[in-house]
mmCIF file of C-alpha atoms and ligand atoms in Angstrom:
data_model
loop_
_atom_site.group_PDB
_atom_site.id
_atom_site.type_symbol
_atom_site.label_atom_id
_atom_site.label_comp_id
_atom_site.label_asym_id
_atom_site.label_seq_id
_atom_site.Cartn_x
_atom_site.Cartn_y
_atom_site.Cartn_z
ATOM 1 C CA MET A 1 0.000 0.000 0.000
ATOM 2 C CA GLU A 2 1.501 3.300 -1.139
ATOM 3 C CA LYS A 3 0.883 6.378 1.031
ATOM 4 C CA VAL A 4 0.252 9.655 -0.773
ATOM 5 C CA GLN A 5 -0.458 13.100 0.672
ATOM 6 C CA CYS A 6 -2.297 14.448 -2.339
ATOM 7 C CA LEU A 7 -3.691 12.115 -4.997
ATOM 8 C CA ILE A 8 -5.052 13.677 -8.176
ATOM 9 C CA ILE A 9 -7.197 11.626 -10.533
ATOM 10 C CA GLY A 10 -7.431 13.009 -14.058
ATOM 11 C CA GLY A 11 -5.003 14.353 -16.652
ATOM 12 C CA GLY A 12 -6.804 17.354 -18.108
ATOM 13 C CA PRO A 13 -6.357 21.083 -17.468
ATOM 14 C CA ALA A 14 -7.863 20.742 -13.970
ATOM 15 C CA GLY A 15 -5.676 17.807 -12.919
ATOM 16 C CA TYR A 16 -2.419 19.211 -14.308
ATOM 17 C CA THR A 17 -3.034 22.638 -12.809
ATOM 18 C CA ALA A 18 -3.813 21.037 -9.450
ATOM 19 C CA ALA A 19 -0.515 19.130 -9.764
ATOM 20 C CA ILE A 20 1.400 22.344 -10.556
ATOM 21 C CA TYR A 21 0.016 24.131 -7.496
ATOM 22 C CA ALA A 22 0.277 21.093 -5.207
ATOM 23 C CA SER A 23 3.933 20.597 -6.206
ATOM 24 C CA ARG A 24 4.744 24.197 -5.368
ATOM 25 C CA ALA A 25 2.894 23.790 -2.070
ATOM 26 C CA ALA A 26 5.193 20.812 -1.327
ATOM 27 C CA ILE A 27 2.378 18.327 -0.742
ATOM 28 C CA ALA A 28 4.000 15.764 -3.088
ATOM 29 C CA PRO A 29 1.143 15.204 -5.539
ATOM 30 C CA VAL A 30 0.732 11.950 -7.428
ATOM 31 C CA LEU A 31 -1.442 12.283 -10.533
ATOM 32 C CA TYR A 32 -3.027 9.470 -12.537
ATOM 33 C CA GLU A 33 -3.878 10.600 -16.037
ATOM 34 C CA GLY A 34 -6.735 8.192 -16.779
ATOM 35 C CA LEU A 35 -7.832 6.865 -20.142
ATOM 36 C CA GLU A 36 -7.356 10.118 -22.027
ATOM 37 C CA PRO A 37 -4.110 11.874 -21.021
ATOM 38 C CA GLY A 38 -4.508 15.539 -21.864
ATOM 39 C CA GLY A 39 -8.258 15.289 -21.356
ATOM 40 C CA GLN A 40 -11.026 16.340 -23.686
ATOM 41 C CA LEU A 41 -9.069 19.279 -25.009
ATOM 42 C CA THR A 42 -6.888 16.895 -26.991
ATOM 43 C CA THR A 43 -9.952 16.110 -29.099
ATOM 44 C CA THR A 44 -9.862 19.647 -30.473
ATOM 45 C CA THR A 45 -7.348 21.381 -32.745
ATOM 46 C CA VAL A 46 -6.403 24.971 -32.036
ATOM 47 C CA VAL A 47 -7.446 26.669 -28.811
ATOM 48 C CA GLU A 48 -8.023 30.345 -29.447
ATOM 49 C CA ASN A 49 -9.472 31.381 -26.121
ATOM 50 C CA TYR A 50 -6.819 30.270 -23.638
ATOM 51 C CA PRO A 51 -5.228 33.496 -22.385
ATOM 52 C CA GLY A 52 -1.544 34.043 -22.974
ATOM 53 C CA PHE A 53 -1.437 32.754 -26.545
ATOM 54 C CA ALA A 54 -1.997 35.720 -28.827
ATOM 55 C CA GLY A 55 -2.073 33.569 -31.956
ATOM 56 C CA GLY A 56 -3.878 30.581 -30.421
ATOM 57 C CA VAL A 57 -2.240 27.350 -29.342
ATOM 58 C CA GLU A 58 -2.428 23.767 -30.547
ATOM 59 C CA ALA A 59 -4.470 21.842 -27.957
ATOM 60 C CA THR A 60 -2.135 18.863 -27.645
ATOM 61 C CA ALA A 61 0.886 21.162 -27.241
ATOM 62 C CA LEU A 62 -0.918 23.122 -24.515
ATOM 63 C CA MET A 63 -1.693 19.948 -22.604
ATOM 64 C CA ASN A 64 1.820 18.536 -23.041
ATOM 65 C CA ASP A 65 3.227 21.792 -21.691
ATOM 66 C CA MET A 66 0.900 21.722 -18.677
ATOM 67 C CA ARG A 67 1.977 18.149 -17.969
ATOM 68 C CA GLU A 68 5.684 18.978 -18.356
ATOM 69 C CA GLN A 69 5.287 22.003 -16.111
ATOM 70 C CA ALA A 70 3.760 19.803 -13.400
ATOM 71 C CA VAL A 71 6.552 17.228 -13.761
ATOM 72 C CA ARG A 72 9.291 19.892 -13.713
ATOM 73 C CA LEU A 73 7.866 21.250 -10.475
ATOM 74 C CA GLY A 74 8.000 17.796 -8.909
ATOM 75 C CA ALA A 75 4.615 16.159 -9.523
ATOM 76 C CA ASP A 76 4.650 12.394 -9.961
ATOM 77 C CA VAL A 77 2.540 12.050 -13.109
ATOM 78 C CA ARG A 78 1.612 8.465 -13.981
ATOM 79 C CA ARG A 79 -0.295 6.564 -16.633
ATOM 80 C CA GLY A 80 -3.148 4.604 -15.076
ATOM 81 C CA VAL A 81 -6.856 4.571 -14.425
ATOM 82 C CA ALA A 82 -8.506 4.589 -10.995
ATOM 83 C CA VAL A 83 -10.809 1.556 -10.895
ATOM 84 C CA LYS A 84 -11.667 1.234 -7.182
ATOM 85 C CA ALA A 85 -12.389 3.775 -4.496
ATOM 86 C CA ASP A 86 -13.263 3.732 -0.839
ATOM 87 C CA LEU A 87 -13.813 7.194 0.544
ATOM 88 C CA GLY A 88 -15.589 5.924 3.654
ATOM 89 C CA SER A 89 -12.750 6.998 5.968
ATOM 90 C CA ARG A 90 -9.422 8.801 5.737
ATOM 91 C CA PRO A 91 -6.895 7.940 4.399
ATOM 92 C CA PHE A 92 -8.909 7.203 1.295
ATOM 93 C CA HIS A 93 -8.264 3.968 -0.585
ATOM 94 C CA ILE A 94 -7.891 4.101 -4.350
ATOM 95 C CA GLY A 95 -7.092 1.136 -6.605
ATOM 96 C CA ILE A 96 -5.390 1.687 -9.964
ATOM 97 C CA ASP A 97 -5.855 -0.600 -12.983
ATOM 98 C CA ASP A 98 -2.210 -1.756 -12.794
ATOM 99 C CA GLY A 99 -2.866 -3.183 -9.322
ATOM 100 C CA THR A 100 -1.366 -0.258 -7.345
ATOM 101 C CA GLU A 101 -3.228 0.379 -4.088
ATOM 102 C CA ILE A 102 -3.007 3.884 -2.697
ATOM 103 C CA GLU A 103 -3.823 5.430 0.678
ATOM 104 C CA ALA A 104 -4.409 9.112 0.096
ATOM 105 C CA GLU A 105 -4.640 11.823 2.760
ATOM 106 C CA THR A 106 -6.378 14.095 0.281
ATOM 107 C CA LEU A 107 -7.991 13.353 -3.056
ATOM 108 C CA ILE A 108 -8.612 15.714 -5.955
ATOM 109 C CA ILE A 109 -11.151 14.342 -8.430
ATOM 110 C CA ALA A 110 -10.529 15.857 -11.875
ATOM 111 C CA THR A 111 -11.911 13.066 -14.031
ATOM 112 C CA GLY A 112 -13.743 15.293 -16.515
ATOM 113 C CA ALA A 113 -16.679 14.295 -18.673
ATOM 114 C CA THR A 114 -17.256 12.096 -21.734
ATOM 115 C CA ALA A 115 -19.334 12.472 -24.859
ATOM 116 C CA ARG A 116 -23.021 11.590 -24.958
ATOM 117 C CA TYR A 117 -24.613 9.406 -27.606
ATOM 118 C CA LEU A 118 -28.247 9.341 -28.755
ATOM 119 C CA GLY A 119 -28.739 5.743 -27.635
ATOM 120 C CA LEU A 120 -29.878 4.316 -30.987
ATOM 121 C CA PRO A 121 -28.994 0.649 -31.648
ATOM 122 C CA SER A 122 -27.807 1.593 -35.168
ATOM 123 C CA GLU A 123 -25.547 4.260 -33.687
ATOM 124 C CA LEU A 124 -23.907 1.650 -31.476
ATOM 125 C CA LYS A 125 -23.652 -0.784 -34.387
ATOM 126 C CA PHE A 126 -21.670 1.697 -36.496
ATOM 127 C CA ARG A 127 -19.560 3.191 -33.712
ATOM 128 C CA GLY A 128 -16.032 3.351 -35.086
ATOM 129 C CA MET A 129 -17.414 2.594 -38.579
ATOM 130 C CA GLY A 130 -18.621 6.083 -39.354
ATOM 131 C CA VAL A 131 -20.155 7.049 -35.998
ATOM 132 C CA SER A 132 -17.891 9.214 -33.860
ATOM 133 C CA ALA A 133 -18.116 11.717 -31.029
ATOM 134 C CA CYS A 134 -14.874 13.442 -31.941
ATOM 135 C CA ALA A 135 -14.614 15.314 -35.214
ATOM 136 C CA THR A 136 -11.042 16.386 -34.643
ATOM 137 C CA CYS A 137 -9.978 12.788 -33.947
ATOM 138 C CA ASP A 138 -11.799 11.204 -36.877
ATOM 139 C CA GLY A 139 -12.580 13.997 -39.356
ATOM 140 C CA PHE A 140 -9.461 13.144 -41.326
ATOM 141 C CA PHE A 141 -11.093 9.912 -42.529
ATOM 142 C CA TYR A 142 -13.915 11.843 -44.210
ATOM 143 C CA ARG A 143 -11.952 14.173 -46.441
ATOM 144 C CA LYS A 144 -14.008 15.246 -49.471
ATOM 145 C CA LYS A 145 -16.973 13.193 -48.214
ATOM 146 C CA ASP A 146 -20.370 14.181 -46.793
ATOM 147 C CA VAL A 147 -20.950 14.019 -43.051
ATOM 148 C CA ALA A 148 -23.485 15.073 -40.417
ATOM 149 C CA VAL A 149 -23.044 16.591 -36.970
ATOM 150 C CA VAL A 150 -25.809 16.198 -34.401
ATOM 151 C CA GLY A 151 -26.335 19.055 -31.942
ATOM 152 C CA GLY A 152 -26.725 22.804 -31.865
ATOM 153 C CA GLY A 153 -24.322 23.834 -29.112
ATOM 154 C CA ASP A 154 -20.840 25.350 -29.274
ATOM 155 C CA THR A 155 -19.257 21.942 -29.690
ATOM 156 C CA ALA A 156 -21.504 21.042 -32.631
ATOM 157 C CA CYS A 157 -20.822 24.374 -34.343
ATOM 158 C CA GLU A 158 -17.097 24.087 -33.724
ATOM 159 C CA GLU A 159 -16.988 20.518 -35.026
ATOM 160 C CA ALA A 160 -19.141 21.367 -38.050
ATOM 161 C CA THR A 161 -16.862 24.254 -39.060
ATOM 162 C CA TYR A 162 -13.804 22.077 -38.525
ATOM 163 C CA LEU A 163 -15.297 19.298 -40.671
ATOM 164 C CA ALA A 164 -16.370 21.816 -43.313
ATOM 165 C CA GLY A 165 -12.680 22.469 -43.925
ATOM 166 C CA LEU A 166 -12.118 18.788 -44.715
ATOM 167 C CA CYS A 167 -15.382 17.480 -46.081
ATOM 168 C CA ARG A 168 -17.423 18.227 -49.177
ATOM 169 C CA LYS A 169 -20.622 18.879 -47.245
ATOM 170 C CA VAL A 170 -21.606 18.998 -43.589
ATOM 171 C CA TYR A 171 -25.190 18.672 -42.398
ATOM 172 C CA MET A 172 -26.015 19.887 -38.922
ATOM 173 C CA ILE A 173 -28.922 18.006 -37.375
ATOM 174 C CA VAL A 174 -30.521 20.369 -34.856
ATOM 175 C CA ARG A 175 -33.562 19.276 -32.871
ATOM 176 C CA ARG A 176 -35.004 22.755 -32.331
ATOM 177 C CA ASP A 177 -35.291 25.774 -34.642
ATOM 178 C CA VAL A 178 -32.478 27.599 -32.830
ATOM 179 C CA PHE A 179 -28.895 26.940 -31.879
ATOM 180 C CA ARG A 180 -27.829 26.746 -28.256
ATOM 181 C CA ALA A 181 -24.345 27.907 -29.326
ATOM 182 C CA SER A 182 -22.868 31.361 -28.686
ATOM 183 C CA VAL A 183 -23.516 34.034 -31.307
ATOM 184 C CA ALA A 184 -19.865 33.961 -32.428
ATOM 185 C CA MET A 185 -20.043 30.232 -33.172
ATOM 186 C CA GLN A 186 -23.409 30.598 -34.930
ATOM 187 C CA GLU A 187 -21.904 33.275 -37.167
ATOM 188 C CA LYS A 188 -19.041 30.946 -38.086
ATOM 189 C CA VAL A 189 -21.527 28.277 -39.141
ATOM 190 C CA LYS A 190 -23.647 30.721 -41.113
ATOM 191 C CA SER A 191 -20.642 32.020 -42.999
ATOM 192 C CA THR A 192 -19.457 28.531 -43.978
ATOM 193 C CA PRO A 193 -21.015 27.740 -47.373
ATOM 194 C CA ASN A 194 -20.753 23.940 -47.224
ATOM 195 C CA ILE A 195 -22.687 23.600 -43.944
ATOM 196 C CA GLU A 196 -26.425 22.965 -44.246
ATOM 197 C CA VAL A 197 -28.457 23.176 -41.061
ATOM 198 C CA LEU A 198 -31.402 20.792 -40.830
ATOM 199 C CA TRP A 199 -33.619 22.473 -38.237
ATOM 200 C CA ASN A 200 -36.263 20.695 -36.147
ATOM 201 C CA CYS A 201 -34.835 17.286 -36.999
ATOM 202 C CA ASN A 202 -34.188 14.201 -34.913
ATOM 203 C CA THR A 203 -32.277 11.114 -35.985
ATOM 204 C CA ARG A 204 -34.380 7.972 -36.177
ATOM 205 C CA GLU A 205 -31.669 5.674 -37.418
ATOM 206 C CA VAL A 206 -28.112 5.609 -38.685
ATOM 207 C CA LEU A 207 -28.057 3.754 -41.995
ATOM 208 C CA GLY A 208 -25.196 1.621 -43.217
ATOM 209 C CA ASP A 209 -23.831 -1.573 -44.656
ATOM 210 C CA ALA A 210 -20.889 -3.880 -44.028
ATOM 211 C CA ASN A 211 -18.475 -1.039 -44.877
ATOM 212 C CA GLY A 212 -19.978 1.415 -42.416
ATOM 213 C CA VAL A 213 -22.296 4.415 -42.418
ATOM 214 C CA THR A 214 -24.073 5.317 -45.644
ATOM 215 C CA GLY A 215 -26.746 7.673 -44.384
ATOM 216 C CA ALA A 216 -29.149 8.765 -41.662
ATOM 217 C CA ARG A 217 -32.922 8.615 -41.430
ATOM 218 C CA LEU A 218 -34.277 11.842 -39.949
ATOM 219 C CA GLU A 219 -37.667 12.948 -38.751
ATOM 220 C CA ARG A 220 -38.802 16.540 -38.784
ATOM 221 C CA LYS A 221 -41.023 17.895 -36.021
ATOM 222 C CA ASP A 222 -43.968 17.836 -38.451
ATOM 223 C CA GLY A 223 -43.561 14.057 -38.800
ATOM 224 C CA THR A 224 -41.854 14.058 -42.224
ATOM 225 C CA VAL A 225 -39.275 11.317 -42.505
ATOM 226 C CA PHE A 226 -36.381 11.603 -44.956
ATOM 227 C CA ASP A 227 -32.898 10.186 -45.530
ATOM 228 C CA ILE A 228 -29.594 11.927 -46.086
ATOM 229 C CA ALA A 229 -26.577 10.262 -47.694
ATOM 230 C CA ILE A 230 -23.480 10.587 -45.501
ATOM 231 C CA ASP A 231 -20.291 8.674 -44.710
ATOM 232 C CA GLY A 232 -19.735 10.028 -41.215
ATOM 233 C CA PHE A 233 -22.145 10.695 -38.337
ATOM 234 C CA PHE A 234 -20.702 12.880 -35.572
ATOM 235 C CA LEU A 235 -22.290 13.368 -32.166
ATOM 236 C CA ALA A 236 -21.900 16.695 -30.387
ATOM 237 C CA ILE A 237 -24.798 16.659 -27.924
ATOM 238 C CA GLY A 238 -23.049 17.230 -24.633
ATOM 239 C CA HIS A 239 -21.201 15.229 -22.053
ATOM 240 C CA ASN A 240 -21.562 13.012 -19.000
ATOM 241 C CA PRO A 241 -19.458 13.774 -15.924
ATOM 242 C CA GLN A 242 -17.138 10.921 -14.896
ATOM 243 C CA SER A 243 -18.153 10.718 -11.274
ATOM 244 C CA ALA A 244 -19.580 7.185 -10.965
ATOM 245 C CA LEU A 245 -16.573 5.713 -9.113
ATOM 246 C CA PHE A 246 -16.888 8.304 -6.346
ATOM 247 C CA ALA A 247 -20.667 8.773 -6.324
ATOM 248 C CA PRO A 248 -21.326 6.343 -3.438
ATOM 249 C CA TRP A 249 -19.608 8.867 -1.117
ATOM 250 C CA VAL A 250 -19.467 12.181 -2.906
ATOM 251 C CA LYS A 251 -22.657 14.161 -3.426
ATOM 252 C CA THR A 252 -23.630 14.655 -7.079
ATOM 253 C CA ASP A 253 -26.473 16.525 -8.778
ATOM 254 C CA ALA A 254 -29.204 14.961 -10.918
ATOM 255 C CA GLU A 255 -26.886 14.803 -13.944
ATOM 256 C CA GLY A 256 -23.991 13.303 -11.968
ATOM 257 C CA TYR A 257 -21.874 16.449 -11.593
ATOM 258 C CA ILE A 258 -20.036 16.515 -8.241
ATOM 259 C CA VAL A 259 -21.416 19.185 -5.926
ATOM 260 C CA THR A 260 -18.782 21.481 -4.441
ATOM 261 C CA ASP A 261 -19.187 23.872 -1.562
ATOM 262 C CA GLY A 262 -19.765 27.448 -2.702
ATOM 263 C CA ARG A 263 -16.683 28.938 -4.298
ATOM 264 C CA THR A 264 -14.379 26.210 -2.965
ATOM 265 C CA SER A 265 -13.587 22.803 -4.414
ATOM 266 C CA ALA A 266 -14.643 20.983 -1.239
ATOM 267 C CA THR A 267 -17.057 18.078 -1.637
ATOM 268 C CA ASN A 268 -19.241 16.742 1.174
ATOM 269 C CA VAL A 269 -16.382 14.343 2.124
ATOM 270 C CA GLU A 270 -13.677 16.114 4.148
ATOM 271 C CA GLY A 271 -10.358 15.884 2.334
ATOM 272 C CA VAL A 272 -11.955 15.139 -1.061
ATOM 273 C CA PHE A 273 -11.967 17.969 -3.582
ATOM 274 C CA ALA A 274 -13.310 18.180 -7.127
ATOM 275 C CA ALA A 275 -12.100 20.254 -10.058
ATOM 276 C CA GLY A 276 -12.827 20.701 -13.748
ATOM 277 C CA ASP A 277 -15.692 19.379 -15.860
ATOM 278 C CA VAL A 278 -16.668 16.640 -13.392
ATOM 279 C CA GLN A 279 -18.051 19.403 -11.152
ATOM 280 C CA ASP A 280 -18.897 22.061 -13.735
ATOM 281 C CA PRO A 281 -22.092 21.714 -15.763
ATOM 282 C CA ARG A 282 -21.966 25.363 -16.749
ATOM 283 C CA TYR A 283 -18.672 26.741 -18.061
ATOM 284 C CA ARG A 284 -16.664 23.648 -19.067
ATOM 285 C CA GLN A 285 -13.755 25.604 -20.522
ATOM 286 C CA ALA A 286 -10.062 24.724 -20.318
ATOM 287 C CA ILE A 287 -9.417 27.971 -18.476
ATOM 288 C CA THR A 288 -12.203 27.448 -15.938
ATOM 289 C CA ALA A 289 -11.086 23.845 -15.428
ATOM 290 C CA ALA A 290 -7.499 24.992 -14.879
ATOM 291 C CA ALA A 291 -8.665 27.641 -12.411
ATOM 292 C CA SER A 292 -10.693 25.121 -10.460
ATOM 293 C CA GLY A 293 -7.659 22.793 -10.365
ATOM 294 C CA CYS A 294 -5.723 25.620 -8.748
ATOM 295 C CA ARG A 295 -8.474 26.061 -6.167
ATOM 296 C CA ALA A 296 -8.522 22.326 -5.410
ATOM 297 C CA ALA A 297 -4.753 22.221 -4.797
ATOM 298 C CA LEU A 298 -4.910 25.263 -2.523
ATOM 299 C CA ASP A 299 -7.847 23.707 -0.660
ATOM 300 C CA ALA A 300 -5.971 20.395 -0.280
ATOM 301 C CA GLU A 301 -2.864 22.211 0.962
ATOM 302 C CA LYS A 302 -4.879 24.137 3.548
ATOM 303 C CA PHE A 303 -6.629 20.956 4.648
ATOM 304 C CA LEU A 304 -3.336 19.074 5.098
ATOM 305 C CA LYS A 305 -1.738 21.905 7.045
ATOM 306 C CA GLN A 306 -4.676 22.387 9.403
HETATM 307 P P1 LIG B 1 -24.463 21.889 -24.908
HETATM 308 O O1 LIG B 1 -25.146 21.216 -23.786
HETATM 309 O O2 LIG B 1 -24.195 23.349 -24.829
HETATM 310 O O3 LIG B 1 -25.276 21.652 -26.265
HETATM 311 C C1 LIG B 1 -25.759 20.396 -26.591
HETATM 312 C C2 LIG B 1 -26.519 20.478 -27.897
HETATM 313 O O4 LIG B 1 -26.939 19.171 -28.251
HETATM 314 C C3 LIG B 1 -27.766 21.332 -27.819
HETATM 315 O O5 LIG B 1 -28.000 21.971 -29.042
HETATM 316 C C4 LIG B 1 -28.855 20.289 -27.536
HETATM 317 O O6 LIG B 1 -30.120 20.671 -28.000
HETATM 318 C C5 LIG B 1 -28.363 19.134 -28.365
HETATM 319 N N1 LIG B 1 -28.839 17.859 -27.853
HETATM 320 C C6 LIG B 1 -28.752 17.362 -26.606
HETATM 321 N N2 LIG B 1 -29.281 16.140 -26.525
HETATM 322 C C7 LIG B 1 -29.734 15.851 -27.764
HETATM 323 C C8 LIG B 1 -30.400 14.752 -28.331
HETATM 324 N N3 LIG B 1 -30.712 13.661 -27.606
HETATM 325 N N4 LIG B 1 -30.731 14.800 -29.638
HETATM 326 C C9 LIG B 1 -30.416 15.871 -30.394
HETATM 327 N N5 LIG B 1 -29.797 16.965 -29.925
HETATM 328 C C10 LIG B 1 -29.455 16.953 -28.621
HETATM 329 O O7 LIG B 1 -23.109 21.041 -25.117
HETATM 330 P P2 LIG B 1 -21.779 21.446 -25.859
HETATM 331 O O8 LIG B 1 -20.939 20.235 -25.784
HETATM 332 O O9 LIG B 1 -22.015 22.046 -27.170
HETATM 333 O O10 LIG B 1 -21.126 22.568 -24.939
HETATM 334 C C11 LIG B 1 -20.862 22.298 -23.552
HETATM 335 C C12 LIG B 1 -20.285 23.561 -22.906
HETATM 336 O O11 LIG B 1 -18.975 23.810 -23.442
HETATM 337 C C13 LIG B 1 -21.105 24.796 -23.179
HETATM 338 O O12 LIG B 1 -21.108 25.603 -22.047
HETATM 339 C C14 LIG B 1 -20.365 25.461 -24.321
HETATM 340 O O13 LIG B 1 -20.559 26.854 -24.354
HETATM 341 C C15 LIG B 1 -18.918 25.109 -24.003
HETATM 342 N N6 LIG B 1 -18.069 25.077 -25.213
HETATM 343 C C16 LIG B 1 -17.358 26.194 -25.500
HETATM 344 C C17 LIG B 1 -16.526 26.232 -26.593
HETATM 345 C C18 LIG B 1 -15.739 27.482 -26.837
HETATM 346 O O14 LIG B 1 -15.962 28.467 -26.173
HETATM 347 N N7 LIG B 1 -14.801 27.485 -27.752
HETATM 348 C C19 LIG B 1 -16.393 25.105 -27.526
HETATM 349 C C20 LIG B 1 -17.218 23.971 -27.144
HETATM 350 C C21 LIG B 1 -18.018 23.985 -26.029
HETATM 351 P P3 LIG B 1 -31.044 21.702 -27.176
HETATM 352 O O15 LIG B 1 -30.424 23.056 -27.382
HETATM 353 O O16 LIG B 1 -32.366 21.541 -27.833
HETATM 354 O O17 LIG B 1 -31.029 21.249 -25.753
#
C-alpha cells in the first residue's frame, strides 16, 4: 500500500493545474492521467481562447506543456486509471488498474466528462465505422466526403466548421429551430457555405452496410421522414461527468456532476476535492477547469496543514 499526501485523478487542465500548485505547495502530488491523457481538449485542434497565446495554441501542445510544467515542479505524473475507491474513511483507498493500491490523505477528483450518444442501436452498431463523437480525432477519414453533426451547441458548431474544412458537405442536425451555441459560433456556421443546417430534426436511425455508415434517417417535427446520404455521423450533444466511481460517497447533482461547496472545491467528504468538468455543468472551458484545479490544490494544501 503506497501512502500519498495528495492524490489527483485526471489528466486534463484541472488535474495538471492542481498538480502544478500542489507541487509548489510541497504536498508531493501523485497524478493518474486516466484513459485520455490531456483530457477532452486533446480532441480539439487549435485553442483560441486560452489566455496568454496571442495567436492561439495547438491543444495537444498546450496539454503537453501543462503536464511537463507539473513534472518539472515535482509532480509524480503516472499513466493509469482509478478503478476502485473507498472514501468511507481517511486515508482514502484508491485502486489503480495496474494493481497499485493507494492510501491518500487528500484526493482531488478531476476526471472530466465524456461524450453523450443518442442511444440508438444503429448508432452503437456503427460506432467506429462512421459514428464518432470526436470530429477532430476522426474527421481526417472523411476528407471530401459528406458528413453530419448532431447538436446545436458550441461543440456542434465548432466541429461542423472544422469538418467543413475537410469534407465536401456537412449537415447539422438540430432538434429545435435555434442553436444553443454562442452568437460567435453561430456566425461561423452561417458564414461557412458547405454547412447545411437541418432544423427541427431528430435522428431515427443511422443507416449503413458492411463497410460502415451510408446515411441517416431523420424525422422533422412535423412528422416528415427523410434520408440523407453521408459517410460520417458525428455526435456533439453534450457530455456526462465521470463521477460514478466516487458517487457512493461524494454528493452529485441529478446529472452526476459533483457538488462542491460554494466557491471552494470541497465536496461533502472532508479531504476530497473536485475540479474541472466533473463538477462544472456550466462553463466547461479549459481555463475554468485549470482555475478550479488551482483552487482544489490550494484547498488540499490548507486541509493538510490544518
Ligand atoms: P451543450 O449542452 O451546450 O449543447 C448540446 C446540444 O446538443 C444542444 O444543441 C442540444 O439541443 C443538443 N442535444 C442534446 N441532446 C440531444 C439529443 N438527444 N438529440 C439531439 N440533440 C441533442 O453542449 P456542448 O458540448 O455544445 O457545450 C458544452 C459547454 O462547453 C457549453 O457551455 C459550451 O458553451 C462550451 N463550449 C465552449 C466552446 C468554446 O468556447 N470554444 C467550444 C465547445 C463547447 P437543445 O439546445 O435543444 O437542448
